[in-house]
Coordinates of C-alpha atoms in Angstrom, one line a residue:
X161 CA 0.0 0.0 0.0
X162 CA 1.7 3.6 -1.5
X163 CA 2.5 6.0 1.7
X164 CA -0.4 9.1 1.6
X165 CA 2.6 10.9 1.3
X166 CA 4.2 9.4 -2.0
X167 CA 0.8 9.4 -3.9
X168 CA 1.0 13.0 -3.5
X169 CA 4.6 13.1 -4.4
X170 CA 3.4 10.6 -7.6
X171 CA 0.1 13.3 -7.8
X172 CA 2.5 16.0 -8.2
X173 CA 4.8 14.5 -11.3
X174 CA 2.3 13.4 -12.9
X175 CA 0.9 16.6 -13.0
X176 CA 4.3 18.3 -14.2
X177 CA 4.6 15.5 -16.6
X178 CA 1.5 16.8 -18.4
X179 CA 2.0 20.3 -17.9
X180 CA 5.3 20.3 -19.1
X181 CA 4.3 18.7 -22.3
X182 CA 1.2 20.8 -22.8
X183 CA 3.1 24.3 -22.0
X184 CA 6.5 24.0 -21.4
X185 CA 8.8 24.8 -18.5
X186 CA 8.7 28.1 -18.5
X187 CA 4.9 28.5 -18.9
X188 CA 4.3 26.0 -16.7
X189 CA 3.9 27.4 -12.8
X190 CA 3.9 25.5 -9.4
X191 CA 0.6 26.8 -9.1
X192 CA -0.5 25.1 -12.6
X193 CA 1.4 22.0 -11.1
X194 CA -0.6 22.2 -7.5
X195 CA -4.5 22.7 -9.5
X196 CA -3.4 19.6 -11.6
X197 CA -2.4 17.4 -8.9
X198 CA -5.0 18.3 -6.4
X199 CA -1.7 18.8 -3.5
X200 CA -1.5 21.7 -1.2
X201 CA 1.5 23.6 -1.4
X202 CA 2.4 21.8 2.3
X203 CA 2.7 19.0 -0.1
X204 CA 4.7 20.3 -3.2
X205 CA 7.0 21.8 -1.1
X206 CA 7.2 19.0 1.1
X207 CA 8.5 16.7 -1.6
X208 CA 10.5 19.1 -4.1
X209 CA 12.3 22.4 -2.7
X210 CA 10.8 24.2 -6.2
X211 CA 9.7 24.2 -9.6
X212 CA 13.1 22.6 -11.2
X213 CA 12.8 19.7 -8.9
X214 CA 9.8 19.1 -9.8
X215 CA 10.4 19.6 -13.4
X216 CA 13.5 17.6 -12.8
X217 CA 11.8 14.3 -11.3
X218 CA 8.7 14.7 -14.3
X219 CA 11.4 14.7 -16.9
X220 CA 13.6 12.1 -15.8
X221 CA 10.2 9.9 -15.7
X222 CA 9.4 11.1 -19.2
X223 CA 12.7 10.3 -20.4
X224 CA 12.8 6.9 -18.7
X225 CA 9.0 6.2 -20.4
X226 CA 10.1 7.3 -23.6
X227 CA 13.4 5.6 -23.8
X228 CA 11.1 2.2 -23.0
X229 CA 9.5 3.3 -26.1
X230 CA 12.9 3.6 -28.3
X231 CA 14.1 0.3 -27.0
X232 CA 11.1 -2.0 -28.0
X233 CA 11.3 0.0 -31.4
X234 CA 14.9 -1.1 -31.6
X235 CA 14.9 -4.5 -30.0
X236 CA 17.4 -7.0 -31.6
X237 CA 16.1 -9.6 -34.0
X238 CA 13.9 -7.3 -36.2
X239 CA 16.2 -6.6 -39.4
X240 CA 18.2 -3.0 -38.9
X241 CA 16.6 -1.0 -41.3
X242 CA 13.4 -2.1 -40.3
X243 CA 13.9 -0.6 -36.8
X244 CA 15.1 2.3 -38.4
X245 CA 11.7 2.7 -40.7
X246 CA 9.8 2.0 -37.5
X247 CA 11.3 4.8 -35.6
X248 CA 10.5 7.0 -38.4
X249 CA 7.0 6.1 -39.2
X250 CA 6.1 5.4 -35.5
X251 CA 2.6 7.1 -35.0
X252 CA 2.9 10.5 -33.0
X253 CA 1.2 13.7 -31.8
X254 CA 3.0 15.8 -33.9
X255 CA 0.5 18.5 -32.8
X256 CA 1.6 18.1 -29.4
X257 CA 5.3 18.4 -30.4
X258 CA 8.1 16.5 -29.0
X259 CA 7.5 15.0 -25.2
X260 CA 11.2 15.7 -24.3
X261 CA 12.5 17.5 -27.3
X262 CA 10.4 20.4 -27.1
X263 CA 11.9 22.2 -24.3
X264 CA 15.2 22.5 -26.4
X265 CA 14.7 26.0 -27.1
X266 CA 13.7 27.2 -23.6
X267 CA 16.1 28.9 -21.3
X268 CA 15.4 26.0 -18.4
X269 CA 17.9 23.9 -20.9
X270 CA 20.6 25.6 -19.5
X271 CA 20.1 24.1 -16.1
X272 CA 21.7 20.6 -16.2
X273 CA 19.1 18.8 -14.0
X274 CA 16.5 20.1 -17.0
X275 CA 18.7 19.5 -19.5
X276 CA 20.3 15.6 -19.0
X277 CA 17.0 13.6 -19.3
X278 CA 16.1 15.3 -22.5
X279 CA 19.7 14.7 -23.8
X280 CA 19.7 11.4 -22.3
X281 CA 16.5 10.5 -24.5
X282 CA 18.1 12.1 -27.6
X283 CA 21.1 10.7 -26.8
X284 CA 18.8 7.3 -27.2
X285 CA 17.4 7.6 -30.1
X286 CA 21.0 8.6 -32.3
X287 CA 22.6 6.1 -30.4
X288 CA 20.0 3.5 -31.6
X289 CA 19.7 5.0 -35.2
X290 CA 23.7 5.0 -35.3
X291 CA 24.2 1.4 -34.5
X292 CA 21.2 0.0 -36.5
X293 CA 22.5 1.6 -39.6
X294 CA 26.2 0.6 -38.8
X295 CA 24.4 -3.0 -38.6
X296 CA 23.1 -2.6 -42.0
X297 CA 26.3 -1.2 -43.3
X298 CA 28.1 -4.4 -41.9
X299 CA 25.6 -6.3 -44.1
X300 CA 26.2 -4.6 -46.9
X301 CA 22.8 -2.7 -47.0
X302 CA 24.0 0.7 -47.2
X303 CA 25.6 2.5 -50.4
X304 CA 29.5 3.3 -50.5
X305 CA 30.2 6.5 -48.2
X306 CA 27.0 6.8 -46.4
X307 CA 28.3 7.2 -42.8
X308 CA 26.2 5.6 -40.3
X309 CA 26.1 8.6 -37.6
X310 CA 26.0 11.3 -40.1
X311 CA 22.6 9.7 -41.3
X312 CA 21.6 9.4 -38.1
X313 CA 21.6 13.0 -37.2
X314 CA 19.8 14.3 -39.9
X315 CA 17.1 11.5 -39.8
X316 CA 16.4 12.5 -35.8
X317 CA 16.6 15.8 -37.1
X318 CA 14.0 15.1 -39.7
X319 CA 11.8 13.8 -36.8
X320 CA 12.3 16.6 -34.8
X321 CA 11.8 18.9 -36.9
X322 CA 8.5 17.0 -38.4
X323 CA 7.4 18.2 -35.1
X324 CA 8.3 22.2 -35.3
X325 CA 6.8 22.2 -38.9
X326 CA 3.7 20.4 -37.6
X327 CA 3.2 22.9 -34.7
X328 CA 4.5 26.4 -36.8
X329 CA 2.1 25.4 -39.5
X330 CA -0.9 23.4 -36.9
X331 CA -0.8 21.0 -39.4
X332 CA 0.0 17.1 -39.1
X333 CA 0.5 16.8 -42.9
X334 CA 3.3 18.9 -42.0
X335 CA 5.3 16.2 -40.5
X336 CA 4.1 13.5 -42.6
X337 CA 5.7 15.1 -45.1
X338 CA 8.9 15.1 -43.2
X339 CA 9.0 12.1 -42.1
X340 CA 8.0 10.7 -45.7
X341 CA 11.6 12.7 -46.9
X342 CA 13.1 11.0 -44.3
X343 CA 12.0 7.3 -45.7
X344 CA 12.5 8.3 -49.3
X345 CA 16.2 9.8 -47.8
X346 CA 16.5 6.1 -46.1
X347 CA 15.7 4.8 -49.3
X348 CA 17.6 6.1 -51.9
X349 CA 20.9 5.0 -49.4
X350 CA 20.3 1.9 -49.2
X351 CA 20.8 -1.3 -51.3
X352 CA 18.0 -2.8 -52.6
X353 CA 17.4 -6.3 -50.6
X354 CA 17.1 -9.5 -51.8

């Protein structure tokens, strides 16, 4: 049976967690986080000594959720450039923008407690593009000088950047079209298999 105490605590992130995708850090108040949650301030404060704490624990749960997500897409024994066109054509609220990756552009990224669970879940994802492509490159599947971490970057890029055209232009088509670049890019790099 949870502690009255830590299902506030649990009340509380999960409310940041939300918020934090919905608005952003900076837009995003311990007030906002005390009306979601349903805790008194006796509570927050209780648990977190301020807002970046809070934001802290909420991201390092997002990231941790989200890099679950990025490991079942890239679990061993599915052929490498399949995980790779999974991670691209994964369905997402590209409305919504980025769970994680969003918050790059706000100030709070400067703080390193904000800043590591975002880059931890980037981190992720190149990482797992990077050596699925370096597995298809073993295997012969890539073309001559396509370098495995180069195409890497620009397809999380792609992704992430799906997002800031979906949201500048509040249009999902937006990143469709991004992410349907990014396949024909994958495409025209790779050797046609047997």
């Amino acid at each position: 049976m949870a502690r009255q105490g830590s299902s506030k605590r649990e009340a509380i992130v999960a409310a940041a967690k939300a918020l934090l995708w919905e608005r952003g850090y900076e837009a995003t108040s311990p007030r906002d986080v005390l009306a979601r949650s349903g805790a008194g301030q006796g509570s927050l404060y209780h648990h977190f000594p301020g807002k970046r704490e809070v934001a802290a624990a909420a991201l390092a749960e997002m990231a941790e959720e989200e890099i679950a997500v990025i490991d079942a897409l890239f679990a061993p024994g599915t052929p490498p450039l399949d995980r790779v066109r999974a991670y691209l054509t994964r369905e997402r609220q590209a409305l919504r923008g980025c769970r994680l990756a969003r918050l790059a552009n706000e100030a709070a990224m400067e703080e390193p407690s904000l800043r590591e669970p975002v880059a931890a879940y980037v981190g992720r994802i190149q990482d797992c593009l990077r050596a699925s492509l370096e597995e298809a490159e073993a295997a012969g599947h890539l073309l001559p000088g396509v370098a495995p971490a180069g195409l890497a970057a620009v397809l999380i890029a792609v992704v992430e950047g799906g997002y800031v055209l979906a949201r500048v232009h509040w249009d999902e088509a937006a990143m469709r079209e991004a992410i349907d670049g990014a396949v024909q890019v994958l495409g025209a790099v790779t050797r046609p298999q047997a």
